Coordinates of C-alpha atoms and ligand atoms in Angstrom, one line a residue:
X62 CA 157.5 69.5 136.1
X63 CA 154.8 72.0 136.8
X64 CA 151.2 71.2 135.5
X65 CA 150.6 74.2 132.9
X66 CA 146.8 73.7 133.8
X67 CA 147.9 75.1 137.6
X68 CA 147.5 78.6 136.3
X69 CA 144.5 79.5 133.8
X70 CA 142.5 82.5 133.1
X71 CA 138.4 81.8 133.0
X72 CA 136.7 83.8 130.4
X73 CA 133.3 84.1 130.5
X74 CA 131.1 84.3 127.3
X75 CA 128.4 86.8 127.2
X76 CA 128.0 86.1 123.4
X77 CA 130.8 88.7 121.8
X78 CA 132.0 87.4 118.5
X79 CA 135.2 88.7 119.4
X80 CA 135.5 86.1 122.5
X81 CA 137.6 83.3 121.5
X82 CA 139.8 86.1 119.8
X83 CA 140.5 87.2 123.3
X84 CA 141.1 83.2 124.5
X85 CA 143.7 83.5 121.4
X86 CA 145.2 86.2 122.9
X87 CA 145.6 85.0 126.3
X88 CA 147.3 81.6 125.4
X89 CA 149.5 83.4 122.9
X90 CA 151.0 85.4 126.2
X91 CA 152.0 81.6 127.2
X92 CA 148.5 81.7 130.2
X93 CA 146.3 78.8 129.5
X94 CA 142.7 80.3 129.0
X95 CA 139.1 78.1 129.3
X96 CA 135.7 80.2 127.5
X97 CA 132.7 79.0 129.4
X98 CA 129.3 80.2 129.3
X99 CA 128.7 83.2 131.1
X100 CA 126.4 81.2 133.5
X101 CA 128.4 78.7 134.8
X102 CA 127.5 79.7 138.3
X103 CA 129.5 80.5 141.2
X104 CA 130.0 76.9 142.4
X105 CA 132.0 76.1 139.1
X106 CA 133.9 79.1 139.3
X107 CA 135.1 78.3 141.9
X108 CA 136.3 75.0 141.4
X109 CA 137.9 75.9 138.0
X110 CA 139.7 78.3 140.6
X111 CA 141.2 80.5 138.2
X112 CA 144.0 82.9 138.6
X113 CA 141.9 85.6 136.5
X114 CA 138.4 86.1 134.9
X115 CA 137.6 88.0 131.9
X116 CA 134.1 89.2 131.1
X117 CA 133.9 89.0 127.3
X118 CA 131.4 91.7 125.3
X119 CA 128.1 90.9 124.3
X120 CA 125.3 92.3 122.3
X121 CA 123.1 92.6 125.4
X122 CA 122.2 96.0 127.3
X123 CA 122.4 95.1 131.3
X124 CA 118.4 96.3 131.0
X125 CA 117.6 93.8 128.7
X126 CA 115.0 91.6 130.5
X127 CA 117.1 88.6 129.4
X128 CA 120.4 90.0 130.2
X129 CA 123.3 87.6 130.4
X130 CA 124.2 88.6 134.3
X131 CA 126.7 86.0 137.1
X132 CA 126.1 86.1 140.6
X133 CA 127.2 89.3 142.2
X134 CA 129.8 87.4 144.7
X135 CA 131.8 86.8 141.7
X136 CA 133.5 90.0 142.5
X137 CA 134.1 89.1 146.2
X138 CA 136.2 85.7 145.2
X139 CA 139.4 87.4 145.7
X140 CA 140.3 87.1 141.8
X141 CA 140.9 89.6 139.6
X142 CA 138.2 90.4 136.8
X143 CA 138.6 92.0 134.0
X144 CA 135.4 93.0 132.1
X145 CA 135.7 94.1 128.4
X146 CA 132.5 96.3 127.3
X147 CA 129.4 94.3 128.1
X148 CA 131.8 92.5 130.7
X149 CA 132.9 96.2 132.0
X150 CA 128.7 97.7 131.8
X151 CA 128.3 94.6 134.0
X152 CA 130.4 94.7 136.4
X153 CA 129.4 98.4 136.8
X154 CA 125.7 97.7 136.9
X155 CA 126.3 94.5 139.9
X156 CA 128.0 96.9 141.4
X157 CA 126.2 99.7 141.9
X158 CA 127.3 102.1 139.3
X159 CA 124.8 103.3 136.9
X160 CA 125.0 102.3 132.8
X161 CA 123.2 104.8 130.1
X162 CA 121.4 102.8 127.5
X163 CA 121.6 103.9 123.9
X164 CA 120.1 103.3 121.0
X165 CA 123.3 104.4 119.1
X166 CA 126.2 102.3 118.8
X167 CA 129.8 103.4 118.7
X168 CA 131.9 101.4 116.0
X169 CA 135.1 101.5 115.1
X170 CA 138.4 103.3 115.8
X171 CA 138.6 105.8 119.2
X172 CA 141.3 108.1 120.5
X173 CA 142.2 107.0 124.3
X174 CA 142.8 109.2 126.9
X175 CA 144.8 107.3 129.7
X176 CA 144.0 109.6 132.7
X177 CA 145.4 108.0 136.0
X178 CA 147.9 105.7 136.1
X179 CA 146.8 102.1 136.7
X180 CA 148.1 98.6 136.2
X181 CA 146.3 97.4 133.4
X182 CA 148.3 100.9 131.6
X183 CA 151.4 100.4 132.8
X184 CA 154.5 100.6 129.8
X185 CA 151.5 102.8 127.4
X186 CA 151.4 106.2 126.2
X187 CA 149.1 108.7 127.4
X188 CA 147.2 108.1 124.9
X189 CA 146.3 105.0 122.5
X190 CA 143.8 104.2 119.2
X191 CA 141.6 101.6 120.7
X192 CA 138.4 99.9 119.0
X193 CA 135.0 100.4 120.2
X194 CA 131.5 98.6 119.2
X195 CA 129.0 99.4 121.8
X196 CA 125.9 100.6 122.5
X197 CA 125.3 101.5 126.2
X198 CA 128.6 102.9 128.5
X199 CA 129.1 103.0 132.0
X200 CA 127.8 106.4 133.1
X201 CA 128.4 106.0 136.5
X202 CA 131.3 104.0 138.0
X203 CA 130.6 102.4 141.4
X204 CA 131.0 102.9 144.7
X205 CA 135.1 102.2 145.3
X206 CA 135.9 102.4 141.6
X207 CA 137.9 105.2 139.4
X208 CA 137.8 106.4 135.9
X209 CA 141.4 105.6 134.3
X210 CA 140.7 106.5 131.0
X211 CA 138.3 108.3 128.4
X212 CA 137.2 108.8 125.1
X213 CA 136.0 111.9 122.7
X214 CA 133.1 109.7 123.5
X215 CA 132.8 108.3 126.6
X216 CA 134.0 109.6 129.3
X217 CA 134.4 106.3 131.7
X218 CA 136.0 104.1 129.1
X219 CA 137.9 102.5 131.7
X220 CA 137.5 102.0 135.5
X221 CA 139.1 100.0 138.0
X222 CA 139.5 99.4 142.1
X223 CA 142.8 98.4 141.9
X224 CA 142.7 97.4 146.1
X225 CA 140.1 94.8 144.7
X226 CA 141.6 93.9 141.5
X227 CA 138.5 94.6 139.6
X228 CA 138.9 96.4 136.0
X229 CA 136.6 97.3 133.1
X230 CA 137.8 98.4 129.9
X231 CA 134.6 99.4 127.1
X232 CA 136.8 98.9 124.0
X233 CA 138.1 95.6 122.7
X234 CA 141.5 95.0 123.8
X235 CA 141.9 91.8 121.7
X236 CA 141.2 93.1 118.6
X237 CA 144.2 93.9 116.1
X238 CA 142.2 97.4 115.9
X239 CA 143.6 98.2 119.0
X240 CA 147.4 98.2 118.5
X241 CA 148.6 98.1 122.2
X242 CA 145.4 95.7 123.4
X243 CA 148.0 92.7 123.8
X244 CA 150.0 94.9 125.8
X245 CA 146.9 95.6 128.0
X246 CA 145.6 92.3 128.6
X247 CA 149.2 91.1 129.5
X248 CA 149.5 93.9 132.1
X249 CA 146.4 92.2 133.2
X250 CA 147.7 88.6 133.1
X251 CA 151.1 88.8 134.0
X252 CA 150.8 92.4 136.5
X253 CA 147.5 91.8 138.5
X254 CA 146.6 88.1 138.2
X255 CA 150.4 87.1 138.3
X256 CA 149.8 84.5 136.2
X257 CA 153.6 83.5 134.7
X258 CA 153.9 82.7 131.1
X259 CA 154.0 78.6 131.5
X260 CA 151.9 77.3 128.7
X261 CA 153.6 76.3 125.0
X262 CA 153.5 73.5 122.8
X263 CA 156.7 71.9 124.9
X264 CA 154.8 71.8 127.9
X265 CA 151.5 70.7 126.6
X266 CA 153.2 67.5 124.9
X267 CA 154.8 66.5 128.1
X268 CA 151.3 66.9 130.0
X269 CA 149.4 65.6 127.1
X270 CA 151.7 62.5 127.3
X271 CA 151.4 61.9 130.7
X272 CA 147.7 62.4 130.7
X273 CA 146.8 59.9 127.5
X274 CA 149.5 57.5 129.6
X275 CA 147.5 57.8 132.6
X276 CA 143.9 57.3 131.0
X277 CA 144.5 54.8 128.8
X278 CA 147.4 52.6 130.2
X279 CA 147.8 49.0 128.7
X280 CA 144.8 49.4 126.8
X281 CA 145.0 49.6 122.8
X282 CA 143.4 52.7 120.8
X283 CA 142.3 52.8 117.4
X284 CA 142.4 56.5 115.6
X285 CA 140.6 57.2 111.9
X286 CA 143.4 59.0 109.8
X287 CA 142.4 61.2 107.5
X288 CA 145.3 63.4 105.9
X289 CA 143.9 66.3 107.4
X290 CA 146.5 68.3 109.8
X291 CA 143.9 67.5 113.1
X292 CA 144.1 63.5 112.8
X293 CA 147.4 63.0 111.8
X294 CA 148.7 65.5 115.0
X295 CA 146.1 63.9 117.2
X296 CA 147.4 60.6 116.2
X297 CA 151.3 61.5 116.4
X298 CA 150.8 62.7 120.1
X299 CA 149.1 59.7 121.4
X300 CA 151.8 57.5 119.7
X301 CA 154.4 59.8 121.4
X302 CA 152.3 58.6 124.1
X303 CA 151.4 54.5 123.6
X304 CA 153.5 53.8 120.6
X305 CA 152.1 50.8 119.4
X306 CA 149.1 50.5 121.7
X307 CA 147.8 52.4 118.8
X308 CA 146.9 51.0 115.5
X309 CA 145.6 54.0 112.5
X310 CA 143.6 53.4 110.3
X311 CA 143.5 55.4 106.9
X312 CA 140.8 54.9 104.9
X313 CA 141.1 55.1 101.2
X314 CA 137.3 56.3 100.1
X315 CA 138.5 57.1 96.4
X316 CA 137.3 60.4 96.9
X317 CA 140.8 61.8 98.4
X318 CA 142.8 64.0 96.4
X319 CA 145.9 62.9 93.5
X320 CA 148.3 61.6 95.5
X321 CA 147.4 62.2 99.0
X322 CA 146.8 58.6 100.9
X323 CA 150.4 57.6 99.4
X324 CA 151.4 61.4 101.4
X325 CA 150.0 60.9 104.3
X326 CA 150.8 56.9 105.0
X327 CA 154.9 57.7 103.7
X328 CA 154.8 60.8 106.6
X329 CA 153.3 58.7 109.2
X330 CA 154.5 55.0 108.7
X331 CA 158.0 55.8 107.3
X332 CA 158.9 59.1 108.8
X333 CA 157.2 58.2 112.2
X334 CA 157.1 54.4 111.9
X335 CA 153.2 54.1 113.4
X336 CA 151.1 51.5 112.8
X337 CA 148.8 52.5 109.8
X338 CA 146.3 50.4 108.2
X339 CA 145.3 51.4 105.2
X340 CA 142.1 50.1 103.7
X341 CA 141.6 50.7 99.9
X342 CA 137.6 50.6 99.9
X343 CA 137.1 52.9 96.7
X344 CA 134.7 50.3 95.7
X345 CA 132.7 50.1 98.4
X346 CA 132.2 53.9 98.7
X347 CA 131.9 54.1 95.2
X348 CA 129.3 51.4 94.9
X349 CA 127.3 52.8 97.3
X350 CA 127.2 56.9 95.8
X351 CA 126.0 54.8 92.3
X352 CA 123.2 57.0 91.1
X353 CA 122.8 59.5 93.8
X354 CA 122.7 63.6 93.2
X355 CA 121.2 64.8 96.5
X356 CA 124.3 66.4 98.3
X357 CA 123.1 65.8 101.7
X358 CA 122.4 61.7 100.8
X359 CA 126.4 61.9 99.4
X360 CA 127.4 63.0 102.5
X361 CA 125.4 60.5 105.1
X362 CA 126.6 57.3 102.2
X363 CA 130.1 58.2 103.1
X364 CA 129.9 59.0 106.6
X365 CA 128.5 55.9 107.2
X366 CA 130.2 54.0 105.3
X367 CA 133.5 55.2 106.8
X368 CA 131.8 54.2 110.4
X369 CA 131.5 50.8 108.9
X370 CA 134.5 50.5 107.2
X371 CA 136.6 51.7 110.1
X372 CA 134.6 49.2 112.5
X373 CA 135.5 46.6 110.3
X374 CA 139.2 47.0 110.4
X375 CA 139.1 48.1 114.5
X376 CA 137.5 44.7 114.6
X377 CA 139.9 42.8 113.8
X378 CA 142.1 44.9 116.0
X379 CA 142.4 42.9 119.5
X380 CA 141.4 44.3 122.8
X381 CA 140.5 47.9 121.2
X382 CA 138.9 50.2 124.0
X383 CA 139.8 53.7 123.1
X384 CA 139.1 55.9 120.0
X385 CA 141.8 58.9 119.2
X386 CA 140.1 62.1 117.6
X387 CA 141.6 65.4 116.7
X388 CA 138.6 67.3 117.6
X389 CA 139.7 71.0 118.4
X390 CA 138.5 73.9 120.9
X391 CA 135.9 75.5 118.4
X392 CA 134.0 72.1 118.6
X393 CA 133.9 71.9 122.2
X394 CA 133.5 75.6 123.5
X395 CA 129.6 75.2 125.2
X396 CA 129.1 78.8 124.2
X397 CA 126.5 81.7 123.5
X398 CA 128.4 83.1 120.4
X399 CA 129.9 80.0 118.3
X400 CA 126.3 78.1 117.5
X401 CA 127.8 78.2 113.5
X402 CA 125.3 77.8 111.1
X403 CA 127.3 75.5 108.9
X404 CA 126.5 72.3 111.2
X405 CA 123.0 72.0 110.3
X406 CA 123.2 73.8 106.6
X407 CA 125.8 70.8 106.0
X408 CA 125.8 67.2 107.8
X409 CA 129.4 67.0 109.0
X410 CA 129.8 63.2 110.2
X411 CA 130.5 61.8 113.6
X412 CA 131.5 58.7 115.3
X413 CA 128.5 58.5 118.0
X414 CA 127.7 55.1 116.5
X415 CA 131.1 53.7 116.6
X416 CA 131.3 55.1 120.7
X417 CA 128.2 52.4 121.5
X418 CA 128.9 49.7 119.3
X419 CA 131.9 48.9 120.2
X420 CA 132.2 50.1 123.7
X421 CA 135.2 52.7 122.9
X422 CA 136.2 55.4 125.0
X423 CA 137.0 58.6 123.5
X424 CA 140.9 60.6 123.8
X425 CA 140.8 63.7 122.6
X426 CA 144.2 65.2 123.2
X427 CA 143.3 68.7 120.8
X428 CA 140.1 69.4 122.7
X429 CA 142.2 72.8 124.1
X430 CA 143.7 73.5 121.4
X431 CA 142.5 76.2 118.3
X432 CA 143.9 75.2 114.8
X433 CA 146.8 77.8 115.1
X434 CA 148.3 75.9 118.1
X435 CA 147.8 72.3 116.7
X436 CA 149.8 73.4 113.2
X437 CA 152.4 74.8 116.2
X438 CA 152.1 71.3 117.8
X439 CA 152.5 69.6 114.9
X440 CA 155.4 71.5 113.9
X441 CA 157.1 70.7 117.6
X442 CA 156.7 67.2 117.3
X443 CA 158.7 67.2 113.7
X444 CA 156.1 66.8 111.5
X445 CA 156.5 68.3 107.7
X446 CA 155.6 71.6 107.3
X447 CA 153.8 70.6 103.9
X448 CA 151.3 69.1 105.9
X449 CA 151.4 71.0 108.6
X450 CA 150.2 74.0 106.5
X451 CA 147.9 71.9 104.2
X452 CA 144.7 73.7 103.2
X453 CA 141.5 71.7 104.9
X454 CA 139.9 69.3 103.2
X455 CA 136.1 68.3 103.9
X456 CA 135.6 64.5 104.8
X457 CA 133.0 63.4 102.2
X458 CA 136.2 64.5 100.1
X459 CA 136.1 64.7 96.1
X460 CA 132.4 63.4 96.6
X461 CA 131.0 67.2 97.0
X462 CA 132.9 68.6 94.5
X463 CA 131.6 66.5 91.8
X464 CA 128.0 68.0 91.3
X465 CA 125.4 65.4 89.8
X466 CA 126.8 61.1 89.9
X467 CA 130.6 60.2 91.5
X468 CA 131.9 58.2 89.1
X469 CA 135.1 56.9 89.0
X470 CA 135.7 58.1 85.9
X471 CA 134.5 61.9 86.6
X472 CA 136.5 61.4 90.2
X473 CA 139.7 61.2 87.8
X474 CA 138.8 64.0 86.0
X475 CA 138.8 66.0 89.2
X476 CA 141.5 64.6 90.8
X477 CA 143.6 65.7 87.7
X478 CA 141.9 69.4 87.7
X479 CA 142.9 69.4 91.5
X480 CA 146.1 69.0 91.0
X481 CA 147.0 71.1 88.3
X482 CA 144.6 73.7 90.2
X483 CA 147.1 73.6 93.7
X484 CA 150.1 73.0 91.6
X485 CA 149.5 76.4 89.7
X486 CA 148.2 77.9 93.1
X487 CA 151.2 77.2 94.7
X488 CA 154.0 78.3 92.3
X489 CA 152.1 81.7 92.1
X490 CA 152.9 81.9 95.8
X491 CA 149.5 82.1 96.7
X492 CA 149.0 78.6 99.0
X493 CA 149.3 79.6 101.8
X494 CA 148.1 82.6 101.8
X495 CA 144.6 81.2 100.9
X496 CA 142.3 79.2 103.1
X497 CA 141.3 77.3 100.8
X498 CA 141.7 76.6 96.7
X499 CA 140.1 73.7 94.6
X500 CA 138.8 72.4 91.7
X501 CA 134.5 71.3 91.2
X502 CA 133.2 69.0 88.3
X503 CA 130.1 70.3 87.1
X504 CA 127.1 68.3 85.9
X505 CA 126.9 69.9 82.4
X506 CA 128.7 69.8 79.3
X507 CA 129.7 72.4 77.1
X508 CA 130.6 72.7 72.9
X509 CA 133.9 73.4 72.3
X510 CA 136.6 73.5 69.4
X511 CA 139.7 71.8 69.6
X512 CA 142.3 71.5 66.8
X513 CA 139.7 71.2 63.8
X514 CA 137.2 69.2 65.9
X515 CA 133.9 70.3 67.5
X516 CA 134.0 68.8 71.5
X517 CA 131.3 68.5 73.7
X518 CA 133.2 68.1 77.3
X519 CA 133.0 68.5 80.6
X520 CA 133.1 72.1 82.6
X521 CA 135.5 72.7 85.8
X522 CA 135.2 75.5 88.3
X523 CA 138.2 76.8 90.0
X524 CA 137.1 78.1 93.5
X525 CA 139.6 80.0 95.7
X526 CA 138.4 81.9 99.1
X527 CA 139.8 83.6 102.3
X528 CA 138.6 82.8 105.7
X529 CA 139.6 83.4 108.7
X530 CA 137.1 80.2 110.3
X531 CA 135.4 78.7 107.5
X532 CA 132.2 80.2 108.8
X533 CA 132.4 83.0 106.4
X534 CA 134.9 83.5 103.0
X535 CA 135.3 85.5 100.5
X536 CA 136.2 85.1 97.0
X537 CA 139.9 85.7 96.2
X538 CA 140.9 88.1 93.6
X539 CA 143.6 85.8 91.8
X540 CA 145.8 87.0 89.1
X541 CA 144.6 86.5 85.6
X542 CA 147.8 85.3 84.8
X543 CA 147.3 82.4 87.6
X544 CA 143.8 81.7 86.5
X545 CA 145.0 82.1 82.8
X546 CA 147.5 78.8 83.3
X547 CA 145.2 77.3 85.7
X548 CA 142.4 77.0 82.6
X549 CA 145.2 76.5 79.7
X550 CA 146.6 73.4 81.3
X551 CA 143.1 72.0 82.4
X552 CA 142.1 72.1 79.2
X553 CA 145.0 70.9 77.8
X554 CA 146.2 68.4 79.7
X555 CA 142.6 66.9 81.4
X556 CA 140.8 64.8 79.2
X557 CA 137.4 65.8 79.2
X558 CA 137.1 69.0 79.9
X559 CA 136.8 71.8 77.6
X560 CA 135.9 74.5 79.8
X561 CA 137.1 76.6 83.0
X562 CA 135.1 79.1 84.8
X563 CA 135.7 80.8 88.0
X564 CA 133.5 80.8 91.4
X565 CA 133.4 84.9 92.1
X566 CA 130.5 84.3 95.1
X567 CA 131.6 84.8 99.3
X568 CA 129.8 83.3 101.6
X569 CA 127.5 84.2 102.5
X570 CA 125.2 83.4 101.1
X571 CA 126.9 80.9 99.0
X572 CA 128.5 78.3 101.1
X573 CA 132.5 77.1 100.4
X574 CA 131.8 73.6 99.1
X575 CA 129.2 73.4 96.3
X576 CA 127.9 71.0 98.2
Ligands
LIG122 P1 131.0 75.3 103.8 O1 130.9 74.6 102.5 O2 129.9 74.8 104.7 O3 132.4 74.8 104.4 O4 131.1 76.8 103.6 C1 133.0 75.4 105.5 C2 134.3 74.7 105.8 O5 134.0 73.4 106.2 C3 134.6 72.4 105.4 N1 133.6 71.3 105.3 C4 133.8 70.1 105.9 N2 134.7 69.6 106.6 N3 133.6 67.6 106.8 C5 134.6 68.3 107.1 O6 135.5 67.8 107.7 C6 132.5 68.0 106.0 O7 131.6 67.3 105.8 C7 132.6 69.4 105.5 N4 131.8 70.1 104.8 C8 132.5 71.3 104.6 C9 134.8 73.2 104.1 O8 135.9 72.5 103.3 C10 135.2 74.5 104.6 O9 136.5 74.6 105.0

């Protein structure tokens, strides 16, 4: 078999919010694709030895007196570069060309004229609708280069030496804005790096399986399950891998949603037959969130309490030395552009604490992988579309939804609203479409009539938004009709709540979660 990893583009991140769009569109050609900061140095380059490098964009100008730059003998490495805007005013700066600074930036859509023909062209028109957001442009192309291709407004929106392999492009191939951009960066993969099309979910199992083999051998691992699509398909490969070397464990917190920890343990134990543990330790978490309102204090009480749980059970687990997490790409990339805000608006929980205390390893076999690729994974190792496709879910669960105490008594009334909410969401077609629908408890109560009788119940808020990351969302313009049956059978059918409203804010500046 041949290693998929053999062949891989290197794309270097001057800080472009478009770069791991471009990684997307490399590994959907089939080439495996690694973002790295732009100052890597040479040293690592060339050790990663990659069959390609792409310069991503960036909102610096080359003048800048911080300017992102790499080592000039980048270019002499024998590999083909490709630089996209910032990457492309760059490479022309390094070497020797001249780039106009401007104040103005050009944004948006751009008639391309393709003037000579060139590689990175090949199989186009003459001429193509591309997307531009830039300031400066390459005014002069250096020594050894030529102009392929211009615009109404800029006349060297393209350059190459072809004899060297070295190409700039000042528009945004791997935008959708530019229809043909896939077209272009696969003339660049496939045409001038001669990369061949080796990486899919088929060959990343077999590679993942032989690497999880290899690190962990005999050894027995321990993954945290928590319904989420990223544990369950982290867990499913390493059992491909270990079988029953590896021991799940699903902990119930009493904040999961109607129904799901009886889901989730009937796909994996029956369907899959893995060793899941499940803990039922409601009480405990619930004991511990008695009385407290501060969202940030919610969170910590069940992250650590899941970090104890979870070491409890792993305890009594014999000759445990490795922990399996489904952490993705977007966690690992060591990048200029991804620093999200929501980590440190939101505590998000981790497992540093479990690492030292009990001496565990980490396996990570998503680390490459964006959340596209691991529903595809999941899919190619046979697990249930339903799940597969399941809307994310934050771990603190139920608990930051409530607003004000987590009771049990207020967790059932959500659970119910929940499900009625996704039930109603889904026959209107519009699951999985969204990224993300739910119910939230609020801390008031409001009069209402029922029958005859005056009631003083509950209020529930149905929030629905689109995202593309999470890191921003909008608020989804559902049909009355949908929101219409979504309050009637709330109302009707949860006890204790009189009252429906709906969340019309985008973040941001209002975040996803309430809390
Ligand atoms: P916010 O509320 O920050 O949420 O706009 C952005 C995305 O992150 C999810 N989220 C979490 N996921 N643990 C998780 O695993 C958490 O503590 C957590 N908090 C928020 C949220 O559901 C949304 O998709």
């Amino acid at each position: 078999m041949q290693d998929i990893h053999t062949q891989k583009i290197l794309i270097l991140d001057f800080g472009s919010q478009y770069t791991q769009l471009i990684a997307r569109r490399v590994r959907e050609q089939k080439v495996y694709c690694e973002i790295h900061p732009y100052k890597v140095g040479l040293k690592f380059i060339k050790g990663f030895a990659p069959q390609g490098i792409i310069l991503s964009g960036g909102p610096s100008s080359v003048y800048d007196k911080a300017a992102p730059k790499i080592p000039k003998e980048v270019f002499d490495l024998n590999i083909p570069v490709l630089g996209i805007c910032y990457g492309m005013q760059l490479m022309a700066h390094l070497l020797g060309g001249r780039v106009q600074r401007s104040k103005e930036r050009e944004y948006g859509g751009a008639g391309l004229e393709i003037r000579k023909t060139s590689t990175l062209f090949s199989g186009l028109a003459g001429s193509i609708n591309v997307w531009m957001s830039h300031g400066d442009k390459v005014e002069i192309v250096p020594h050894g280069f030529s102009v392929t291709a211009r615009s109404t407004n800029a006349a060297n929106c393209a350059m190459q030496d072809e004899a060297r392999k070295l190409f700039g492009v000042q528009f945004h191939p791997e935008v959708s804005h530019t229809p043909e951009g896939s077209k272009i960066l696969g003339n660049f993969l496939f045409n001038v790096c001669e990369c061949e099309p080796l990486w899919n979910m088929r060959s990343f199992i077999d590679s993942s399986i032989s690497a999880i083999r290899a690190k962990v051998g005999d050894n027995k691992v321990v993954c945290g399950i928590s319904g989420g699509v990223d544990s369950s398909v982290a867990a499913l490969l390493v059992h491909k891998a270990i079988g029953k070397n590896l021991t799940c464990i699903f902990v119930d917190n009493g904040v999961l949603r109607k129904g799901e920890a009886d889901r989730v343990e009937a796909m994996l134990k029956r369907h899959f037959h893995m060793n899941i543990k499940r803990v039922n330790a409601a009480d405990r978490f619930l004991r511990k969130l008695k009385g407290v309102i501060d969202p940030e204090r919610k969170r910590k009480i069940i992250g650590n309490e899941f970090i104890r749980v979870f070491q409890d059970e792993a305890k009594k687990i014999k000759n445990v030395s490795f922990l399996a997490q489904g952490t993705l790409y977007p966690d690992v990339i060591e990048s200029v552009s991804f620093k999200g805000p929501s980590a440190t608006i939101k505590s998000h929980h981790n497992v540093g604490g479990l690492l030292k205390n009990m001496r565990l390893q980490l396996v990570e076999p998503l680390r490459e992988l964006f959340k596209d690729e691991v529903r595809a994974l999941g899919k190619e190792l046979g697990m249930d579309e339903e799940l597969i496709n399941r809307q994310p879910f934050p771990g603190p669960g139920l608990a930051i939804r409530i607003i004000g105490e987590v009771t049990r008594k207020r967790c059932d009334i959500l659970r119910e609203a929940d499900a009625i909410t996704l039930e109603e969401i889904t026959a209107a077609g519009l699951y999985n479409k969204l990224w993300q629908s739910f119910a939230v408890l609020l801390p008031i109560k409001t009069v209402g009539v029922m029958g005859d009788e005056r009631t003083y119940e509950n209020v529930v808020a149905i929030r629905a938004v689109q995202s593309v990351d999470g890191m921003t969302a909008d608020w989804v313009r559902l049909p009355y009709d949908c929101l219409g049956r979504i309050s009637t059978r709330i109302i009707n059918e949860v006890k204790g709540v009189n009252r429906v409203v709906y969340d019309i804010s985008s973040k941001p500046p209002s975040t996803i979660e309430w809390e």
